[in-house]
C-alpha positions as protocol buffer text, in pm:
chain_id: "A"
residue {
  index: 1
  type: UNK
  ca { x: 7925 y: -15727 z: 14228 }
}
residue {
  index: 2
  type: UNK
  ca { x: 7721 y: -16041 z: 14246 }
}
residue {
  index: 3
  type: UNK
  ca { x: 7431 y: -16188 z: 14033 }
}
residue {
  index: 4
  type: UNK
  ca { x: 7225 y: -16130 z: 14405 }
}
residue {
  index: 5
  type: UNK
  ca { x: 6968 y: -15868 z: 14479 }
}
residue {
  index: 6
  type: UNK
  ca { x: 6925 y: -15747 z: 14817 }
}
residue {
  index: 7
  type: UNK
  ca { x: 6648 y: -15572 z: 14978 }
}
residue {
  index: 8
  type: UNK
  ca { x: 6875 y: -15329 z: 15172 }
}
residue {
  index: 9
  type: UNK
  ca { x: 7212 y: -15148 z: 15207 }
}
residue {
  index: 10
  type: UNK
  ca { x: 7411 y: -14880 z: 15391 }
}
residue {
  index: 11
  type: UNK
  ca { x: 7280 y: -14596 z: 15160 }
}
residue {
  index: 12
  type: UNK
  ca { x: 6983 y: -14347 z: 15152 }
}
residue {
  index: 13
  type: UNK
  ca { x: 6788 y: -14476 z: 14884 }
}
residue {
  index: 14
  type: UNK
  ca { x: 6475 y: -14758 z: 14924 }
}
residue {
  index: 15
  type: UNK
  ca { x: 6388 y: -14573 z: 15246 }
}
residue {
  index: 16
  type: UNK
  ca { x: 6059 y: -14801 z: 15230 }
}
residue {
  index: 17
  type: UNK
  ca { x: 6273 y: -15114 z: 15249 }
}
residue {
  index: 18
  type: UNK
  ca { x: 6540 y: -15001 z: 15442 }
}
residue {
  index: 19
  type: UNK
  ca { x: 6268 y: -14891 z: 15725 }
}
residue {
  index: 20
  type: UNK
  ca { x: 6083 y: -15253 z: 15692 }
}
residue {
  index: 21
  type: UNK
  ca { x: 6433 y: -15391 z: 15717 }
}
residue {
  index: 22
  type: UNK
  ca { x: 6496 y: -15245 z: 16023 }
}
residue {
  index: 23
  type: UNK
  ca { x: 6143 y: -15324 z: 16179 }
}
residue {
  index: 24
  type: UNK
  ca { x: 6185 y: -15698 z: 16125 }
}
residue {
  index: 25
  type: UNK
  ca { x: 6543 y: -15632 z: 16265 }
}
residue {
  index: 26
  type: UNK
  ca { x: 6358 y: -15509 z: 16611 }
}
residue {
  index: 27
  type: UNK
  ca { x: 6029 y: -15676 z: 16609 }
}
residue {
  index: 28
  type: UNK
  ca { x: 5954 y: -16034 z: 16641 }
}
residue {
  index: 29
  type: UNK
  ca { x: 5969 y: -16364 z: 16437 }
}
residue {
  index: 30
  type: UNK
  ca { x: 5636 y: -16328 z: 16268 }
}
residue {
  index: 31
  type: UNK
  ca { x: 5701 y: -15998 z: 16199 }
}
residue {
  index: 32
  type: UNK
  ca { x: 6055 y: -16102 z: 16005 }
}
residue {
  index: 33
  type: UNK
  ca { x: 5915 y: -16350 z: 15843 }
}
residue {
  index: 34
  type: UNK
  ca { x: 5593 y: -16176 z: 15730 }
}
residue {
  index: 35
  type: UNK
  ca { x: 5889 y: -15915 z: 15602 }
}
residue {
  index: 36
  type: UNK
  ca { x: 6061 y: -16222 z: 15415 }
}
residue {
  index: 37
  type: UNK
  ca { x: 5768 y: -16306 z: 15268 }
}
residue {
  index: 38
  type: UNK
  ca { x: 5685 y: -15960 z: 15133 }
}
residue {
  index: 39
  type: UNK
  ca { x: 6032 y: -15922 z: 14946 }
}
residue {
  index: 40
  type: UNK
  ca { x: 6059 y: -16306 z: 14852 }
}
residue {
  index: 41
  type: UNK
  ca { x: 6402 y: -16382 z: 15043 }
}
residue {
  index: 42
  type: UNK
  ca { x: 6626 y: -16666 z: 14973 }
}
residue {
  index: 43
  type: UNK
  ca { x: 6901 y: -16516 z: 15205 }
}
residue {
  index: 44
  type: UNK
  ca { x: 6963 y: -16362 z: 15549 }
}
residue {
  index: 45
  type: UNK
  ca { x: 7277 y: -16260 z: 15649 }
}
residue {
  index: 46
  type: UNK
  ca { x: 7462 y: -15984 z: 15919 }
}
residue {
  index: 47
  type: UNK
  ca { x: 7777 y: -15908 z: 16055 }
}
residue {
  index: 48
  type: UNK
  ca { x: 7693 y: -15932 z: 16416 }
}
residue {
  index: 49
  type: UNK
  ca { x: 7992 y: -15647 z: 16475 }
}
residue {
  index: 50
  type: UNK
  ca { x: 7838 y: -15401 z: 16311 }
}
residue {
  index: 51
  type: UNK
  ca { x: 7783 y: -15084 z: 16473 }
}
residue {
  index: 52
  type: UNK
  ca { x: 7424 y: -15026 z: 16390 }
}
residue {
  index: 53
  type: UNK
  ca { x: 7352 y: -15393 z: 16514 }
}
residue {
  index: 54
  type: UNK
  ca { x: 7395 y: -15262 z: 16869 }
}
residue {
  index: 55
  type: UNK
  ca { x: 7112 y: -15031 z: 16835 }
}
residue {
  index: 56
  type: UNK
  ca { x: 6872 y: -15329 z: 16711 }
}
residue {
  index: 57
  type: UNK
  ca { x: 6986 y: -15533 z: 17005 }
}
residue {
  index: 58
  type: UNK
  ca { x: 6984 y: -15254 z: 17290 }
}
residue {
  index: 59
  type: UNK
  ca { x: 6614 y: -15111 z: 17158 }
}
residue {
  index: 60
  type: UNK
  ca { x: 6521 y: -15448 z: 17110 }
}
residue {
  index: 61
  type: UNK
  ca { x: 6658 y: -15740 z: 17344 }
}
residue {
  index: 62
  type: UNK
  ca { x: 6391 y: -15975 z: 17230 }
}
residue {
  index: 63
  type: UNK
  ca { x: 6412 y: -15851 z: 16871 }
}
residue {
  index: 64
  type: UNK
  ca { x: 6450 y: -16085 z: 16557 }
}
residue {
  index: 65
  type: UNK
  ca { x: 6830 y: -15972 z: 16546 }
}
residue {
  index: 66
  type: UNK
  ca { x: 6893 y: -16014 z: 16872 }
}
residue {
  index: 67
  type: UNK
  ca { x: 6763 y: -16377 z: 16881 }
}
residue {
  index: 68
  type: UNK
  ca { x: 6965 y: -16472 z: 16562 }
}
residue {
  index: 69
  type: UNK
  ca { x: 7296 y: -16358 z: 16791 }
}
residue {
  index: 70
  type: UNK
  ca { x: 7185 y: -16528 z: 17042 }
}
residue {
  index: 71
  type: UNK
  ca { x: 7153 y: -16866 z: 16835 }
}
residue {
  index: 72
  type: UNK
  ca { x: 6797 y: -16863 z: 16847 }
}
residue {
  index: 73
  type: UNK
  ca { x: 6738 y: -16976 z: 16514 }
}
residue {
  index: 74
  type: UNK
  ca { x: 6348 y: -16966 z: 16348 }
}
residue {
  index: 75
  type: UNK
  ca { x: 6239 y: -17284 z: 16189 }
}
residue {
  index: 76
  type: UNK
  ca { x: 6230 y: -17126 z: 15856 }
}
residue {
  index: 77
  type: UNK
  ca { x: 6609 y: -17054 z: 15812 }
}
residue {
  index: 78
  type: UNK
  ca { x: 6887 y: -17256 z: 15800 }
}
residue {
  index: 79
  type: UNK
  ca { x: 7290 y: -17204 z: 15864 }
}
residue {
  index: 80
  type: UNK
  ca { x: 7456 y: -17171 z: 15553 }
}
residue {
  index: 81
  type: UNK
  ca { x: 7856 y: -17263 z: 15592 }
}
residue {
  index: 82
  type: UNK
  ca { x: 8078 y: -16947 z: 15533 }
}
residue {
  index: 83
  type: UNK
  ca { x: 8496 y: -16966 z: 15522 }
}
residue {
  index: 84
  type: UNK
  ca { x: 8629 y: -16989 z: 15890 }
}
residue {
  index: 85
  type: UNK
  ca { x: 8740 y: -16616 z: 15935 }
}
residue {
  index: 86
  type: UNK
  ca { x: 8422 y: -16456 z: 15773 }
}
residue {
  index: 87
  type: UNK
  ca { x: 8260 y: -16204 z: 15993 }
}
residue {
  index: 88
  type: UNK
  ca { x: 7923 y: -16279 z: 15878 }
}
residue {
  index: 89
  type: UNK
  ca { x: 7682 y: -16526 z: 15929 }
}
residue {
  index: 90
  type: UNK
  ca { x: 7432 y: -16641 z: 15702 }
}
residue {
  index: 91
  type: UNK
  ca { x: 7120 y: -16821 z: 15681 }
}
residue {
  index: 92
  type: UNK
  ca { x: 6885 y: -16968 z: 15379 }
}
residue {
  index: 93
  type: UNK
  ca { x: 6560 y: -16935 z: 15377 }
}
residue {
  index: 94
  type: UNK
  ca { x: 6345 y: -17236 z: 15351 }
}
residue {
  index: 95
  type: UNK
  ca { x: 6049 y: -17227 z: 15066 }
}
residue {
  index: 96
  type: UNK
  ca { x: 5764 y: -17402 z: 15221 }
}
């Protein structure tokens, strides 16, 4: 319901995307951003409660997802300001 595209969602279709999605969820900063990159993203953003967020973060500790939860921000993103009570956070990606 936005003007925004996004590269996944929580449906079975773009099974290519939604599998490179969740590789740069688990694997490590070069990896995300080399998946960035690929799909030309201005945005990042996840709901840290999310259930399938605990399987990124208990298969991989050290993952990219993990490290955003953590606060451990790459230098390629920055915060983007969402209302108070919003469950998500949300991060721009910087065009070098």
């Amino acid at each position: 319901m936005t003007p925004h595209d996004a590269i996944t969602g929580p449906y079975h279709r773009n099974a290519r995307q939604i599998l490179d999605v969740m590789h740069a969820w688990r694997g490590d900063e070069a990896n995300a951003l080399r998946t960035v990159r690929q799909y030309h993203v201005d945005y990042v953003l996840i709901c840290p409660n999310l259930s399938e967020s605990t399987i990124y973060q208990s298969e991989a500790p050290n993952g990219f997802y993990a490290q955003l939860i953590r606060g451990k921000i790459p230098y390629w993103m920055t915060a983007v300001q969402l209302p108070t009570n919003s469950p998500y956070r949300m991060w721009r990606v910087l065009k070098s």
